[in-house]
């Protein structure tokens, strides 16, 4: 007997939603399509990572001085190739490249969009078969079409994002994205290679009982964060405390779990990382856009992440994101214990 349900594919969903953007001419649709094509190829390699000799260090360091794994390099190449061939995007900023990659060919130079991307975030988790992700932001270019994209096209505050999303390569592979009209999640059916709508209208629970932070950094944390951690661990039936501590060390996976279950993610500044660890352009901003669209909040402790004016491509920022009430509680602690 035929299955009594109708799946909605990502393509069907995008076409259905296109009427919400009367001026859109399908460019954004094609961009998302290029991104998901690359994601499927990356997914295939990740799934085979334990089988083939692809693990191990590539021998290079990225511009932050961190060792790159082969899969980082592979993912970076795949996303660049997919976007370069698509003619909608005129430049990319990637975690793996010091400078922007400007597409200087007659088609891409007419592209209206630029993309900031971390092609494979949390890649140190690959060896242990732990979830990793891709995170991206899409902006409209500032410079005129007709030339490759420029750095100023990418140095835009998060509020200018046209779309943002992440792909989580986990127990299943999912794409979660927003174009500013809510957040929707699609699970990859690996048998046919199609993303299917599985999590429509994703919203943070109003509050949660999970806190996610690398507590190994405790001695390097500011007093306000130490005090907030103590607050999380204190018993209080009304606020469901003590909270549960959950930390994967993979931003996409930590955020995704907290979005579904209700929890707050923190990567504050520490004595070792005085500006925080995560990058504003291609980690904090896309996550912030999704968080806000899912009814949550993303802050650097004082300011809305999406309003921070970027000055450099690889700029770092503290990040606190989750349900509004939980993020506001952290901000309260930061103000109270201001050092
Ligand atoms: P990466 O871009 O080098 O992979 O690092 C980013 C990752 C995030 O996914 C995660 O939230 C964070 O680093 C974990 O850092 P730490 O190991 O310091 O807790
Ligand atoms: Mg990263």
JSON list of N, CA and C in Angstrom, two decimals, residues 231-306:
[
{"chain": "A", "resi": 231, "resn": "UNK", "atom": "N", "xyz": [24.60, 30.15, 39.23]},
{"chain": "A", "resi": 231, "resn": "UNK", "atom": "CA", "xyz": [23.14, 30.33, 39.19]},
{"chain": "A", "resi": 231, "resn": "UNK", "atom": "C", "xyz": [22.49, 29.13, 38.49]},
{"chain": "A", "resi": 232, "resn": "UNK", "atom": "N", "xyz": [23.09, 28.71, 37.36]},
{"chain": "A", "resi": 232, "resn": "UNK", "atom": "CA", "xyz": [22.54, 27.57, 36.61]},
{"chain": "A", "resi": 232, "resn": "UNK", "atom": "C", "xyz": [22.54, 26.30, 37.47]},
{"chain": "A", "resi": 233, "resn": "UNK", "atom": "N", "xyz": [23.50, 26.21, 38.36]},
{"chain": "A", "resi": 233, "resn": "UNK", "atom": "CA", "xyz": [23.68, 24.97, 39.14]},
{"chain": "A", "resi": 233, "resn": "UNK", "atom": "C", "xyz": [22.90, 24.99, 40.47]},
{"chain": "A", "resi": 234, "resn": "UNK", "atom": "N", "xyz": [22.30, 26.12, 40.77]},
{"chain": "A", "resi": 234, "resn": "UNK", "atom": "CA", "xyz": [21.60, 26.27, 42.05]},
{"chain": "A", "resi": 234, "resn": "UNK", "atom": "C", "xyz": [20.18, 25.71, 41.96]},
{"chain": "A", "resi": 235, "resn": "UNK", "atom": "N", "xyz": [19.73, 25.08, 43.02]},
{"chain": "A", "resi": 235, "resn": "UNK", "atom": "CA", "xyz": [18.39, 24.49, 43.00]},
{"chain": "A", "resi": 235, "resn": "UNK", "atom": "C", "xyz": [17.30, 25.55, 43.12]},
{"chain": "A", "resi": 236, "resn": "UNK", "atom": "N", "xyz": [16.31, 25.48, 42.23]},
{"chain": "A", "resi": 236, "resn": "UNK", "atom": "CA", "xyz": [15.15, 26.36, 42.31]},
{"chain": "A", "resi": 236, "resn": "UNK", "atom": "C", "xyz": [14.05, 25.74, 41.45]},
{"chain": "A", "resi": 237, "resn": "UNK", "atom": "N", "xyz": [13.03, 25.22, 42.13]},
{"chain": "A", "resi": 237, "resn": "UNK", "atom": "CA", "xyz": [11.99, 24.45, 41.41]},
{"chain": "A", "resi": 237, "resn": "UNK", "atom": "C", "xyz": [11.26, 25.31, 40.38]},
{"chain": "A", "resi": 238, "resn": "UNK", "atom": "N", "xyz": [11.03, 26.59, 40.74]},
{"chain": "A", "resi": 238, "resn": "UNK", "atom": "CA", "xyz": [10.25, 27.46, 39.86]},
{"chain": "A", "resi": 238, "resn": "UNK", "atom": "C", "xyz": [10.92, 27.64, 38.49]},
{"chain": "A", "resi": 239, "resn": "UNK", "atom": "N", "xyz": [12.23, 27.78, 38.51]},
{"chain": "A", "resi": 239, "resn": "UNK", "atom": "CA", "xyz": [12.95, 28.00, 37.24]},
{"chain": "A", "resi": 239, "resn": "UNK", "atom": "C", "xyz": [13.64, 26.73, 36.75]},
{"chain": "A", "resi": 240, "resn": "UNK", "atom": "N", "xyz": [13.18, 25.59, 37.25]},
{"chain": "A", "resi": 240, "resn": "UNK", "atom": "CA", "xyz": [13.68, 24.27, 36.83]},
{"chain": "A", "resi": 240, "resn": "UNK", "atom": "C", "xyz": [15.20, 24.14, 36.98]},
{"chain": "A", "resi": 241, "resn": "UNK", "atom": "N", "xyz": [15.75, 24.77, 37.99]},
{"chain": "A", "resi": 241, "resn": "UNK", "atom": "CA", "xyz": [17.17, 24.62, 38.25]},
{"chain": "A", "resi": 241, "resn": "UNK", "atom": "C", "xyz": [17.39, 23.57, 39.32]},
{"chain": "A", "resi": 242, "resn": "UNK", "atom": "N", "xyz": [18.52, 22.91, 39.34]},
{"chain": "A", "resi": 242, "resn": "UNK", "atom": "CA", "xyz": [19.69, 23.16, 38.50]},
{"chain": "A", "resi": 242, "resn": "UNK", "atom": "C", "xyz": [19.44, 22.77, 37.04]},
{"chain": "A", "resi": 243, "resn": "UNK", "atom": "N", "xyz": [20.03, 23.55, 36.14]},
{"chain": "A", "resi": 243, "resn": "UNK", "atom": "CA", "xyz": [19.96, 23.24, 34.72]},
{"chain": "A", "resi": 243, "resn": "UNK", "atom": "C", "xyz": [20.87, 22.06, 34.40]},
{"chain": "A", "resi": 244, "resn": "UNK", "atom": "N", "xyz": [20.67, 21.53, 33.21]},
{"chain": "A", "resi": 244, "resn": "UNK", "atom": "CA", "xyz": [21.54, 20.46, 32.71]},
{"chain": "A", "resi": 244, "resn": "UNK", "atom": "C", "xyz": [22.67, 21.09, 31.91]},
{"chain": "A", "resi": 245, "resn": "UNK", "atom": "N", "xyz": [23.85, 20.57, 32.07]},
{"chain": "A", "resi": 245, "resn": "UNK", "atom": "CA", "xyz": [24.98, 21.07, 31.29]},
{"chain": "A", "resi": 245, "resn": "UNK", "atom": "C", "xyz": [25.19, 20.18, 30.07]},
{"chain": "A", "resi": 246, "resn": "UNK", "atom": "N", "xyz": [25.21, 20.77, 28.89]},
{"chain": "A", "resi": 246, "resn": "UNK", "atom": "CA", "xyz": [25.45, 20.02, 27.66]},
{"chain": "A", "resi": 246, "resn": "UNK", "atom": "C", "xyz": [26.39, 20.81, 26.77]},
{"chain": "A", "resi": 247, "resn": "UNK", "atom": "N", "xyz": [27.50, 20.22, 26.36]},
{"chain": "A", "resi": 247, "resn": "UNK", "atom": "CA", "xyz": [28.44, 20.93, 25.51]},
{"chain": "A", "resi": 247, "resn": "UNK", "atom": "C", "xyz": [29.15, 19.95, 24.60]},
{"chain": "A", "resi": 248, "resn": "UNK", "atom": "N", "xyz": [28.91, 20.11, 23.30]},
{"chain": "A", "resi": 248, "resn": "UNK", "atom": "CA", "xyz": [29.52, 19.22, 22.31]},
{"chain": "A", "resi": 248, "resn": "UNK", "atom": "C", "xyz": [30.86, 19.78, 21.84]},
{"chain": "A", "resi": 249, "resn": "UNK", "atom": "N", "xyz": [30.93, 21.12, 21.76]},
{"chain": "A", "resi": 249, "resn": "UNK", "atom": "CA", "xyz": [32.14, 21.74, 21.22]},
{"chain": "A", "resi": 249, "resn": "UNK", "atom": "C", "xyz": [32.03, 21.91, 19.72]},
{"chain": "A", "resi": 250, "resn": "UNK", "atom": "N", "xyz": [30.78, 21.95, 19.26]},
{"chain": "A", "resi": 250, "resn": "UNK", "atom": "CA", "xyz": [30.48, 22.11, 17.84]},
{"chain": "A", "resi": 250, "resn": "UNK", "atom": "C", "xyz": [29.30, 23.08, 17.80]},
{"chain": "A", "resi": 251, "resn": "UNK", "atom": "N", "xyz": [29.57, 24.32, 17.44]},
{"chain": "A", "resi": 251, "resn": "UNK", "atom": "CA", "xyz": [28.57, 25.38, 17.56]},
{"chain": "A", "resi": 251, "resn": "UNK", "atom": "C", "xyz": [27.21, 24.99, 16.97]},
{"chain": "A", "resi": 252, "resn": "UNK", "atom": "N", "xyz": [27.24, 24.49, 15.75]},
{"chain": "A", "resi": 252, "resn": "UNK", "atom": "CA", "xyz": [25.99, 24.16, 15.07]},
{"chain": "A", "resi": 252, "resn": "UNK", "atom": "C", "xyz": [25.21, 23.12, 15.88]},
{"chain": "A", "resi": 253, "resn": "UNK", "atom": "N", "xyz": [25.91, 22.09, 16.32]},
{"chain": "A", "resi": 253, "resn": "UNK", "atom": "CA", "xyz": [25.23, 21.01, 17.04]},
{"chain": "A", "resi": 253, "resn": "UNK", "atom": "C", "xyz": [24.74, 21.48, 18.40]},
{"chain": "A", "resi": 254, "resn": "UNK", "atom": "N", "xyz": [25.54, 22.28, 19.09]},
{"chain": "A", "resi": 254, "resn": "UNK", "atom": "CA", "xyz": [25.12, 22.79, 20.40]},
{"chain": "A", "resi": 254, "resn": "UNK", "atom": "C", "xyz": [23.91, 23.71, 20.24]},
{"chain": "A", "resi": 255, "resn": "UNK", "atom": "N", "xyz": [23.97, 24.58, 19.22]},
{"chain": "A", "resi": 255, "resn": "UNK", "atom": "CA", "xyz": [22.86, 25.51, 19.00]},
{"chain": "A", "resi": 255, "resn": "UNK", "atom": "C", "xyz": [21.60, 24.75, 18.60]},
{"chain": "A", "resi": 256, "resn": "UNK", "atom": "N", "xyz": [21.76, 23.79, 17.71]},
{"chain": "A", "resi": 256, "resn": "UNK", "atom": "CA", "xyz": [20.61, 23.04, 17.20]},
{"chain": "A", "resi": 256, "resn": "UNK", "atom": "C", "xyz": [19.89, 22.31, 18.34]},
{"chain": "A", "resi": 257, "resn": "UNK", "atom": "N", "xyz": [20.66, 21.64, 19.18]},
{"chain": "A", "resi": 257, "resn": "UNK", "atom": "CA", "xyz": [20.05, 20.96, 20.32]},
{"chain": "A", "resi": 257, "resn": "UNK", "atom": "C", "xyz": [19.31, 21.96, 21.22]},
{"chain": "A", "resi": 258, "resn": "UNK", "atom": "N", "xyz": [19.94, 23.09, 21.48]},
{"chain": "A", "resi": 258, "resn": "UNK", "atom": "CA", "xyz": [19.31, 24.08, 22.37]},
{"chain": "A", "resi": 258, "resn": "UNK", "atom": "C", "xyz": [18.06, 24.69, 21.74]},
{"chain": "A", "resi": 259, "resn": "UNK", "atom": "N", "xyz": [18.06, 24.83, 20.42]},
{"chain": "A", "resi": 259, "resn": "UNK", "atom": "CA", "xyz": [16.88, 25.35, 19.73]},
{"chain": "A", "resi": 259, "resn": "UNK", "atom": "C", "xyz": [15.71, 24.38, 19.90]},
{"chain": "A", "resi": 260, "resn": "UNK", "atom": "N", "xyz": [16.00, 23.11, 19.82]},
{"chain": "A", "resi": 260, "resn": "UNK", "atom": "CA", "xyz": [14.92, 22.12, 19.91]},
{"chain": "A", "resi": 260, "resn": "UNK", "atom": "C", "xyz": [14.51, 21.87, 21.36]},
{"chain": "A", "resi": 261, "resn": "UNK", "atom": "N", "xyz": [15.50, 21.76, 22.23]},
{"chain": "A", "resi": 261, "resn": "UNK", "atom": "CA", "xyz": [15.20, 21.40, 23.62]},
{"chain": "A", "resi": 261, "resn": "UNK", "atom": "C", "xyz": [14.98, 22.58, 24.55]},
{"chain": "A", "resi": 262, "resn": "UNK", "atom": "N", "xyz": [15.56, 23.72, 24.19]},
{"chain": "A", "resi": 262, "resn": "UNK", "atom": "CA", "xyz": [15.49, 24.88, 25.07]},
{"chain": "A", "resi": 262, "resn": "UNK", "atom": "C", "xyz": [16.74, 25.00, 25.91]},
{"chain": "A", "resi": 263, "resn": "UNK", "atom": "N", "xyz": [17.64, 25.85, 25.48]},
{"chain": "A", "resi": 263, "resn": "UNK", "atom": "CA", "xyz": [18.87, 26.02, 26.24]},
{"chain": "A", "resi": 263, "resn": "UNK", "atom": "C", "xyz": [19.66, 27.20, 25.72]},
{"chain": "A", "resi": 264, "resn": "UNK", "atom": "N", "xyz": [20.64, 27.61, 26.52]},
{"chain": "A", "resi": 264, "resn": "UNK", "atom": "CA", "xyz": [21.42, 28.77, 26.15]},
{"chain": "A", "resi": 264, "resn": "UNK", "atom": "C", "xyz": [22.86, 28.35, 25.86]},
{"chain": "A", "resi": 265, "resn": "UNK", "atom": "N", "xyz": [23.40, 28.91, 24.77]},
{"chain": "A", "resi": 265, "resn": "UNK", "atom": "CA", "xyz": [24.79, 28.63, 24.38]},
{"chain": "A", "resi": 265, "resn": "UNK", "atom": "C", "xyz": [25.63, 29.85, 24.71]},
{"chain": "A", "resi": 266, "resn": "UNK", "atom": "N", "xyz": [26.79, 29.59, 25.29]},
{"chain": "A", "resi": 266, "resn": "UNK", "atom": "CA", "xyz": [27.69, 30.71, 25.63]},
{"chain": "A", "resi": 266, "resn": "UNK", "atom": "C", "xyz": [29.10, 30.45, 25.15]},
{"chain": "A", "resi": 267, "resn": "UNK", "atom": "N", "xyz": [29.67, 31.40, 24.45]},
{"chain": "A", "resi": 267, "resn": "UNK", "atom": "CA", "xyz": [31.12, 31.42, 24.28]},
{"chain": "A", "resi": 267, "resn": "UNK", "atom": "C", "xyz": [31.57, 32.83, 24.62]},
{"chain": "A", "resi": 268, "resn": "UNK", "atom": "N", "xyz": [31.84, 33.05, 25.91]},
{"chain": "A", "resi": 268, "resn": "UNK", "atom": "CA", "xyz": [32.20, 34.40, 26.34]},
{"chain": "A", "resi": 268, "resn": "UNK", "atom": "C", "xyz": [33.66, 34.71, 26.06]},
{"chain": "A", "resi": 269, "resn": "UNK", "atom": "N", "xyz": [34.07, 35.92, 26.32]},
{"chain": "A", "resi": 269, "resn": "UNK", "atom": "CA", "xyz": [35.50, 36.20, 26.26]},
{"chain": "A", "resi": 269, "resn": "UNK", "atom": "C", "xyz": [36.14, 35.51, 27.46]},
{"chain": "A", "resi": 270, "resn": "UNK", "atom": "N", "xyz": [37.38, 35.12, 27.29]},
{"chain": "A", "resi": 270, "resn": "UNK", "atom": "CA", "xyz": [38.10, 34.47, 28.39]},
{"chain": "A", "resi": 270, "resn": "UNK", "atom": "C", "xyz": [39.48, 35.14, 28.48]},
{"chain": "A", "resi": 271, "resn": "UNK", "atom": "N", "xyz": [40.21, 34.79, 29.51]},
{"chain": "A", "resi": 271, "resn": "UNK", "atom": "CA", "xyz": [41.56, 35.39, 29.61]},
{"chain": "A", "resi": 271, "resn": "UNK", "atom": "C", "xyz": [42.41, 34.93, 28.42]},
{"chain": "A", "resi": 272, "resn": "UNK", "atom": "N", "xyz": [42.14, 33.71, 27.93]},
{"chain": "A", "resi": 272, "resn": "UNK", "atom": "CA", "xyz": [42.92, 33.20, 26.80]},
{"chain": "A", "resi": 272, "resn": "UNK", "atom": "C", "xyz": [42.42, 33.71, 25.46]},
{"chain": "A", "resi": 273, "resn": "UNK", "atom": "N", "xyz": [41.12, 34.01, 25.40]},
{"chain": "A", "resi": 273, "resn": "UNK", "atom": "CA", "xyz": [40.51, 34.52, 24.14]},
{"chain": "A", "resi": 273, "resn": "UNK", "atom": "C", "xyz": [39.77, 35.81, 24.48]},
{"chain": "A", "resi": 274, "resn": "UNK", "atom": "N", "xyz": [40.50, 36.93, 24.57]},
{"chain": "A", "resi": 274, "resn": "UNK", "atom": "CA", "xyz": [39.90, 38.17, 25.09]},
{"chain": "A", "resi": 274, "resn": "UNK", "atom": "C", "xyz": [38.77, 38.74, 24.27]},
{"chain": "A", "resi": 275, "resn": "UNK", "atom": "N", "xyz": [38.61, 38.30, 23.02]},
{"chain": "A", "resi": 275, "resn": "UNK", "atom": "CA", "xyz": [37.46, 38.75, 22.23]},
{"chain": "A", "resi": 275, "resn": "UNK", "atom": "C", "xyz": [36.47, 37.62, 22.01]},
{"chain": "A", "resi": 276, "resn": "UNK", "atom": "N", "xyz": [36.62, 36.53, 22.74]},
{"chain": "A", "resi": 276, "resn": "UNK", "atom": "CA", "xyz": [35.82, 35.33, 22.46]},
{"chain": "A", "resi": 276, "resn": "UNK", "atom": "C", "xyz": [36.52, 34.51, 21.39]},
{"chain": "A", "resi": 277, "resn": "UNK", "atom": "N", "xyz": [35.93, 33.39, 21.02]},
{"chain": "A", "resi": 277, "resn": "UNK", "atom": "CA", "xyz": [36.57, 32.54, 20.02]},
{"chain": "A", "resi": 277, "resn": "UNK", "atom": "C", "xyz": [35.86, 32.59, 18.67]},
{"chain": "A", "resi": 278, "resn": "UNK", "atom": "N", "xyz": [34.54, 32.70, 18.71]},
{"chain": "A", "resi": 278, "resn": "UNK", "atom": "CA", "xyz": [33.76, 32.55, 17.48]},
{"chain": "A", "resi": 278, "resn": "UNK", "atom": "C", "xyz": [33.85, 33.80, 16.61]},
{"chain": "A", "resi": 279, "resn": "UNK", "atom": "N", "xyz": [33.69, 33.59, 15.31]},
{"chain": "A", "resi": 279, "resn": "UNK", "atom": "CA", "xyz": [33.85, 34.69, 14.36]},
{"chain": "A", "resi": 279, "resn": "UNK", "atom": "C", "xyz": [32.50, 35.33, 14.08]},
{"chain": "A", "resi": 280, "resn": "UNK", "atom": "N", "xyz": [32.54, 36.67, 14.09]},
{"chain": "A", "resi": 280, "resn": "UNK", "atom": "CA", "xyz": [31.30, 37.44, 13.93]},
{"chain": "A", "resi": 280, "resn": "UNK", "atom": "C", "xyz": [30.61, 37.15, 12.59]},
{"chain": "A", "resi": 281, "resn": "UNK", "atom": "N", "xyz": [31.39, 37.19, 11.51]},
{"chain": "A", "resi": 281, "resn": "UNK", "atom": "CA", "xyz": [30.77, 37.18, 10.18]},
{"chain": "A", "resi": 281, "resn": "UNK", "atom": "C", "xyz": [30.12, 35.86, 9.81]},
{"chain": "A", "resi": 282, "resn": "UNK", "atom": "N", "xyz": [30.82, 34.77, 10.06]},
{"chain": "A", "resi": 282, "resn": "UNK", "atom": "CA", "xyz": [30.32, 33.50, 9.53]},
{"chain": "A", "resi": 282, "resn": "UNK", "atom": "C", "xyz": [29.99, 32.47, 10.61]},
{"chain": "A", "resi": 283, "resn": "UNK", "atom": "N", "xyz": [30.04, 32.87, 11.88]},
{"chain": "A", "resi": 283, "resn": "UNK", "atom": "CA", "xyz": [29.55, 31.98, 12.94]},
{"chain": "A", "resi": 283, "resn": "UNK", "atom": "C", "xyz": [28.46, 32.69, 13.75]},
{"chain": "A", "resi": 284, "resn": "UNK", "atom": "N", "xyz": [28.81, 33.85, 14.33]},
{"chain": "A", "resi": 284, "resn": "UNK", "atom": "CA", "xyz": [27.84, 34.52, 15.22]},
{"chain": "A", "resi": 284, "resn": "UNK", "atom": "C", "xyz": [26.64, 35.08, 14.45]},
{"chain": "A", "resi": 285, "resn": "UNK", "atom": "N", "xyz": [26.88, 35.79, 13.35]},
{"chain": "A", "resi": 285, "resn": "UNK", "atom": "CA", "xyz": [25.77, 36.44, 12.65]},
{"chain": "A", "resi": 285, "resn": "UNK", "atom": "C", "xyz": [24.72, 35.48, 12.10]},
{"chain": "A", "resi": 286, "resn": "UNK", "atom": "N", "xyz": [25.14, 34.42, 11.38]},
{"chain": "A", "resi": 286, "resn": "UNK", "atom": "CA", "xyz": [24.08, 33.52, 10.88]},
{"chain": "A", "resi": 286, "resn": "UNK", "atom": "C", "xyz": [23.32, 32.85, 12.02]},
{"chain": "A", "resi": 287, "resn": "UNK", "atom": "N", "xyz": [24.03, 32.47, 13.07]},
{"chain": "A", "resi": 287, "resn": "UNK", "atom": "CA", "xyz": [23.35, 31.85, 14.21]},
{"chain": "A", "resi": 287, "resn": "UNK", "atom": "C", "xyz": [22.40, 32.86, 14.86]},
{"chain": "A", "resi": 288, "resn": "UNK", "atom": "N", "xyz": [22.85, 34.13, 14.93]},
{"chain": "A", "resi": 288, "resn": "UNK", "atom": "CA", "xyz": [22.02, 35.17, 15.54]},
{"chain": "A", "resi": 288, "resn": "UNK", "atom": "C", "xyz": [20.73, 35.39, 14.74]},
{"chain": "A", "resi": 289, "resn": "UNK", "atom": "N", "xyz": [20.85, 35.41, 13.42]},
{"chain": "A", "resi": 289, "resn": "UNK", "atom": "CA", "xyz": [19.67, 35.63, 12.56]},
{"chain": "A", "resi": 289, "resn": "UNK", "atom": "C", "xyz": [18.67, 34.49, 12.78]},
{"chain": "A", "resi": 290, "resn": "UNK", "atom": "N", "xyz": [19.18, 33.27, 12.80]},
{"chain": "A", "resi": 290, "resn": "UNK", "atom": "CA", "xyz": [18.29, 32.11, 13.02]},
{"chain": "A", "resi": 290, "resn": "UNK", "atom": "C", "xyz": [17.68, 32.19, 14.41]},
{"chain": "A", "resi": 291, "resn": "UNK", "atom": "N", "xyz": [18.51, 32.51, 15.40]},
{"chain": "A", "resi": 291, "resn": "UNK", "atom": "CA", "xyz": [18.01, 32.58, 16.80]},
{"chain": "A", "resi": 291, "resn": "UNK", "atom": "C", "xyz": [16.87, 33.59, 16.89]},
{"chain": "A", "resi": 292, "resn": "UNK", "atom": "N", "xyz": [17.07, 34.77, 16.33]},
{"chain": "A", "resi": 292, "resn": "UNK", "atom": "CA", "xyz": [16.01, 35.80, 16.43]},
{"chain": "A", "resi": 292, "resn": "UNK", "atom": "C", "xyz": [14.76, 35.38, 15.67]},
{"chain": "A", "resi": 293, "resn": "UNK", "atom": "N", "xyz": [14.96, 34.79, 14.52]},
{"chain": "A", "resi": 293, "resn": "UNK", "atom": "CA", "xyz": [13.80, 34.35, 13.73]},
{"chain": "A", "resi": 293, "resn": "UNK", "atom": "C", "xyz": [13.05, 33.21, 14.42]},
{"chain": "A", "resi": 294, "resn": "UNK", "atom": "N", "xyz": [13.76, 32.51, 15.32]},
{"chain": "A", "resi": 294, "resn": "UNK", "atom": "CA", "xyz": [13.11, 31.42, 16.07]},
{"chain": "A", "resi": 294, "resn": "UNK", "atom": "C", "xyz": [12.61, 31.92, 17.42]},
{"chain": "A", "resi": 295, "resn": "UNK", "atom": "N", "xyz": [12.49, 33.23, 17.55]},
{"chain": "A", "resi": 295, "resn": "UNK", "atom": "CA", "xyz": [11.94, 33.81, 18.78]},
{"chain": "A", "resi": 295, "resn": "UNK", "atom": "C", "xyz": [12.95, 33.91, 19.90]},
{"chain": "A", "resi": 296, "resn": "UNK", "atom": "N", "xyz": [14.23, 33.77, 19.58]},
{"chain": "A", "resi": 296, "resn": "UNK", "atom": "CA", "xyz": [15.26, 33.86, 20.61]},
{"chain": "A", "resi": 296, "resn": "UNK", "atom": "C", "xyz": [16.07, 35.14, 20.49]},
{"chain": "A", "resi": 297, "resn": "UNK", "atom": "N", "xyz": [17.26, 35.10, 21.09]},
{"chain": "A", "resi": 297, "resn": "UNK", "atom": "CA", "xyz": [18.08, 36.30, 21.14]},
{"chain": "A", "resi": 297, "resn": "UNK", "atom": "C", "xyz": [19.54, 35.91, 20.98]},
{"chain": "A", "resi": 298, "resn": "UNK", "atom": "N", "xyz": [20.35, 36.81, 20.44]},
{"chain": "A", "resi": 298, "resn": "UNK", "atom": "CA", "xyz": [21.80, 36.58, 20.36]},
{"chain": "A", "resi": 298, "resn": "UNK", "atom": "C", "xyz": [22.50, 37.89, 20.70]},
{"chain": "A", "resi": 299, "resn": "UNK", "atom": "N", "xyz": [23.40, 37.79, 21.68]},
{"chain": "A", "resi": 299, "resn": "UNK", "atom": "CA", "xyz": [24.02, 39.00, 22.22]},
{"chain": "A", "resi": 299, "resn": "UNK", "atom": "C", "xyz": [25.50, 38.75, 22.43]},
{"chain": "A", "resi": 300, "resn": "UNK", "atom": "N", "xyz": [26.29, 39.85, 22.45]},
{"chain": "A", "resi": 300, "resn": "UNK", "atom": "CA", "xyz": [27.70, 39.67, 22.83]},
{"chain": "A", "resi": 300, "resn": "UNK", "atom": "C", "xyz": [27.88, 39.97, 24.32]},
{"chain": "A", "resi": 301, "resn": "UNK", "atom": "N", "xyz": [26.78, 40.07, 25.00]},
{"chain": "A", "resi": 301, "resn": "UNK", "atom": "CA", "xyz": [26.79, 40.38, 26.44]},
{"chain": "A", "resi": 301, "resn": "UNK", "atom": "C", "xyz": [26.24, 41.76, 26.70]},
{"chain": "A", "resi": 302, "resn": "UNK", "atom": "N", "xyz": [26.43, 42.64, 25.70]},
{"chain": "A", "resi": 302, "resn": "UNK", "atom": "CA", "xyz": [25.96, 44.02, 25.83]},
{"chain": "A", "resi": 302, "resn": "UNK", "atom": "C", "xyz": [25.10, 44.42, 24.64]},
{"chain": "A", "resi": 303, "resn": "UNK", "atom": "N", "xyz": [25.53, 43.99, 23.46]},
{"chain": "A", "resi": 303, "resn": "UNK", "atom": "CA", "xyz": [24.87, 44.43, 22.22]},
{"chain": "A", "resi": 303, "resn": "UNK", "atom": "C", "xyz": [24.24, 43.27, 21.47]},
{"chain": "A", "resi": 304, "resn": "UNK", "atom": "N", "xyz": [23.22, 43.63, 20.68]},
{"chain": "A", "resi": 304, "resn": "UNK", "atom": "CA", "xyz": [22.64, 42.67, 19.76]},
{"chain": "A", "resi": 304, "resn": "UNK", "atom": "C", "xyz": [23.73, 42.31, 18.74]},
{"chain": "A", "resi": 305, "resn": "UNK", "atom": "N", "xyz": [24.00, 41.00, 18.61]},
{"chain": "A", "resi": 305, "resn": "UNK", "atom": "CA", "xyz": [25.05, 40.57, 17.67]},
{"chain": "A", "resi": 305, "resn": "UNK", "atom": "C", "xyz": [24.86, 41.19, 16.29]},
{"chain": "A", "resi": 306, "resn": "UNK", "atom": "N", "xyz": [23.63, 41.17, 15.80]},
{"chain": "A", "resi": 306, "resn": "UNK", "atom": "CA", "xyz": [23.39, 41.59, 14.42]},
{"chain": "A", "resi": 306, "resn": "UNK", "atom": "C", "xyz": [23.58, 43.08, 14.18]}
]
